[in-house]
mmCIF file of C-alpha atoms in Angstrom:
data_model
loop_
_atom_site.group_PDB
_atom_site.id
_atom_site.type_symbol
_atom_site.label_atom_id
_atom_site.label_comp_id
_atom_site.label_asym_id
_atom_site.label_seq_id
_atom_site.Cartn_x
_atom_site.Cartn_y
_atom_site.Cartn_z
ATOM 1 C CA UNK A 1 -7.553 6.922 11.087
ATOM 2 C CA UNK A 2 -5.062 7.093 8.788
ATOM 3 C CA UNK A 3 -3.650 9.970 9.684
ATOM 4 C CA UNK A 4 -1.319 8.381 12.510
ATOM 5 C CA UNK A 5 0.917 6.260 9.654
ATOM 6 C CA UNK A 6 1.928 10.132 9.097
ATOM 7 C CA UNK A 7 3.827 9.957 12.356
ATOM 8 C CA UNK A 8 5.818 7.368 11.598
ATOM 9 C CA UNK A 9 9.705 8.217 10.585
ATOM 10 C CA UNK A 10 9.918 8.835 6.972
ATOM 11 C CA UNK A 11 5.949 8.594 5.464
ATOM 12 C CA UNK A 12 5.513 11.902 3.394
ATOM 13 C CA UNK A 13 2.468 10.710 1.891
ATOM 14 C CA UNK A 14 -0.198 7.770 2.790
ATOM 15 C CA UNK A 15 -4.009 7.985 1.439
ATOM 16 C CA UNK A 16 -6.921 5.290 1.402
ATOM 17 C CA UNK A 17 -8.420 4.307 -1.804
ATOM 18 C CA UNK A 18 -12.400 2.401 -2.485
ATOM 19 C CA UNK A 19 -12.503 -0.684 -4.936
ATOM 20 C CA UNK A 20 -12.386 1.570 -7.709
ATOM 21 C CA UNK A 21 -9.130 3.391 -6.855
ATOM 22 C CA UNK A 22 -10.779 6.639 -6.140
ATOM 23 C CA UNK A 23 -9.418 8.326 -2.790
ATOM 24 C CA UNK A 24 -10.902 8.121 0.115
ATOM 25 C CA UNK A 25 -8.829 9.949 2.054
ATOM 26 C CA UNK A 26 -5.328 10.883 1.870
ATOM 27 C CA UNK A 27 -2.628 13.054 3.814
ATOM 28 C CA UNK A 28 0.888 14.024 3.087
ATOM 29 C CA UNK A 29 3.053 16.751 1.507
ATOM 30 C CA UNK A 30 1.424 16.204 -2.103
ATOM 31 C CA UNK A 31 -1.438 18.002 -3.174
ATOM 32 C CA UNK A 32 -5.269 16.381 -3.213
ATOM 33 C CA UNK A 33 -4.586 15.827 -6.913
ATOM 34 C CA UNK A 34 -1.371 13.867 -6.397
ATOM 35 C CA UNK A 35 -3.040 11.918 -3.395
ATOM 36 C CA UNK A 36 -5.868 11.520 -6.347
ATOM 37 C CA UNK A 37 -3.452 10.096 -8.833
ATOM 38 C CA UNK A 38 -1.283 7.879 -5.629
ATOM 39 C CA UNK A 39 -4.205 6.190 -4.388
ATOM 40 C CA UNK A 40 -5.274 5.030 -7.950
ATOM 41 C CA UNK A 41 -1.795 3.874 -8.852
ATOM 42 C CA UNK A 42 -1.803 1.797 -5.664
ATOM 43 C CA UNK A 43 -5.157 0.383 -6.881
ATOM 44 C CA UNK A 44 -4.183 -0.458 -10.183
ATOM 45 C CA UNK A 45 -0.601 -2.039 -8.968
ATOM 46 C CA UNK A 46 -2.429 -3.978 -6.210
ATOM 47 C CA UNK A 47 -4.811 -5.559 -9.232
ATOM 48 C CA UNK A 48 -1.788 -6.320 -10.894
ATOM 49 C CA UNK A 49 0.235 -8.029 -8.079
ATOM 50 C CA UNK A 50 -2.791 -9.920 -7.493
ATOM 51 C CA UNK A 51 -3.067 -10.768 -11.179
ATOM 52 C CA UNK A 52 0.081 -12.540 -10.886
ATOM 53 C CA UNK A 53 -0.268 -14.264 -7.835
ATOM 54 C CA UNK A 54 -2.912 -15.748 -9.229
ATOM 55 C CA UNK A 55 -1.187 -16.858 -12.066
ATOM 56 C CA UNK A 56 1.787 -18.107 -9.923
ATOM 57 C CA UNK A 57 -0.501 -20.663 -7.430
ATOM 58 C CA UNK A 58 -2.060 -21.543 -10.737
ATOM 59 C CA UNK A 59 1.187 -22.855 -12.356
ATOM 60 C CA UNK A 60 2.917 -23.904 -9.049
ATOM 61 C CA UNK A 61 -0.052 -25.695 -7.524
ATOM 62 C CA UNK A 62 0.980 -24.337 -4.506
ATOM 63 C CA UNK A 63 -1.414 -23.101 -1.711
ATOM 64 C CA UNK A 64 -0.410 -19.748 0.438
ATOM 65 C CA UNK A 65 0.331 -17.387 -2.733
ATOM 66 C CA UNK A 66 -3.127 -15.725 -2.816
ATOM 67 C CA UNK A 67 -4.111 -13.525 -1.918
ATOM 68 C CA UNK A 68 -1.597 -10.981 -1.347
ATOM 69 C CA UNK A 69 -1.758 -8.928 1.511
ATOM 70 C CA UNK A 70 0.004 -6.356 0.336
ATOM 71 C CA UNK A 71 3.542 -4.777 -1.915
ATOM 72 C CA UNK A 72 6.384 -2.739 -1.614
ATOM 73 C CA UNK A 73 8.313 -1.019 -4.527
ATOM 74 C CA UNK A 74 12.113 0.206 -3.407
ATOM 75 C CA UNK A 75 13.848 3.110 -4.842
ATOM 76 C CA UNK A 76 17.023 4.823 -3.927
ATOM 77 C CA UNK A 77 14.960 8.262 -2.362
ATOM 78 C CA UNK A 78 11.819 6.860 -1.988
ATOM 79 C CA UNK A 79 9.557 3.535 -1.591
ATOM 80 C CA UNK A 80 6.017 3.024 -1.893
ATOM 81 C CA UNK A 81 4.692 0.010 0.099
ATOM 82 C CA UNK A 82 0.752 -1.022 0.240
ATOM 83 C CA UNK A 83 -1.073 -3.134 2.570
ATOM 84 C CA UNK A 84 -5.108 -3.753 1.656
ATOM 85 C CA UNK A 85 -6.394 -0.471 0.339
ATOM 86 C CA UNK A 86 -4.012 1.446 1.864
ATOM 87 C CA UNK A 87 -0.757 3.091 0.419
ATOM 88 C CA UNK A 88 2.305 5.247 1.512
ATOM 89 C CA UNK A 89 4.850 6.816 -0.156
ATOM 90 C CA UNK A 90 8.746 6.840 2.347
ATOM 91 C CA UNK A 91 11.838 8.603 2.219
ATOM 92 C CA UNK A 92 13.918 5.127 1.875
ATOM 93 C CA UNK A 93 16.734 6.402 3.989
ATOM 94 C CA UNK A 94 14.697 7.536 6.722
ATOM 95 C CA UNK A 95 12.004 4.697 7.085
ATOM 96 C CA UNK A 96 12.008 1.127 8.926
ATOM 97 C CA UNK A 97 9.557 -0.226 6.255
ATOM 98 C CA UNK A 98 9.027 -2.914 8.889
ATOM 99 C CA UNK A 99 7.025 -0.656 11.634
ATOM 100 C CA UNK A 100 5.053 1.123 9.123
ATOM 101 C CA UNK A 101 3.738 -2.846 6.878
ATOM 102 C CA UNK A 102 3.186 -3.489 10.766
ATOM 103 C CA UNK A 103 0.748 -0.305 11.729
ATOM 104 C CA UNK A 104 -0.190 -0.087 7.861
ATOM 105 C CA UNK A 105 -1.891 -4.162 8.677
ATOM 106 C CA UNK A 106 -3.385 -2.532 12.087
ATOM 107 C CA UNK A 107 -4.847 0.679 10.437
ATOM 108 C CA UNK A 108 -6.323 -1.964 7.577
ATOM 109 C CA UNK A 109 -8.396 -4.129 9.857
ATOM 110 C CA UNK A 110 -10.177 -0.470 11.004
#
């Protein structure tokens, strides 16, 4: 089901990844091995976001912060946004990061 974020303008790369970071399944220009090593950075940087969410309703006493539903990291060429336990990789130029945290939410309740 995944497949279809791969038809949105500028994804080159978006994979699904179990509890444990290890792919589930995964499309794009990369190899498996890349996909492999994508889906368990997304699981480790999701573990960390939540980490400090955590941390931040903790000190703030402040309800809404946790837990996240999901993380974007911006680059010049290319992004890599996450939503549940999915991640893509975008050309930053060419994607409306909007439309694909929108169908990446959709694809996540599947």
């Amino acid at each position: 089901m995944i497949k279809r974020l791969m038809i949105l303008d500028g994804v080159t790369a978006a994979c699904q990844f179990r509890d444990d970071g290890s792919l589930i399944e995964g499309y794009g220009l990369a190899g498996d091995q890349q996909l492999e090593k994508l889906a368990q950075f997304g699981h480790e940087f999701r573990r960390m976001v939540q980490g400090n969410a955590d941390q931040l309703s903790m000190f703030t006493q402040m309800r809404g912060w946790t837990p996240p539903r999901g993380w974007i990291v911006r680059g010049p060429e290319a992004s890599i946004c996450s939503v549940a336990n999915l991640v893509c990789v975008l050309e930053t130029a060419q994607a409306r990061v909007d439309e694909v945290l929108i169908e990446m939410d959709e694809v996540s309740r599947w």
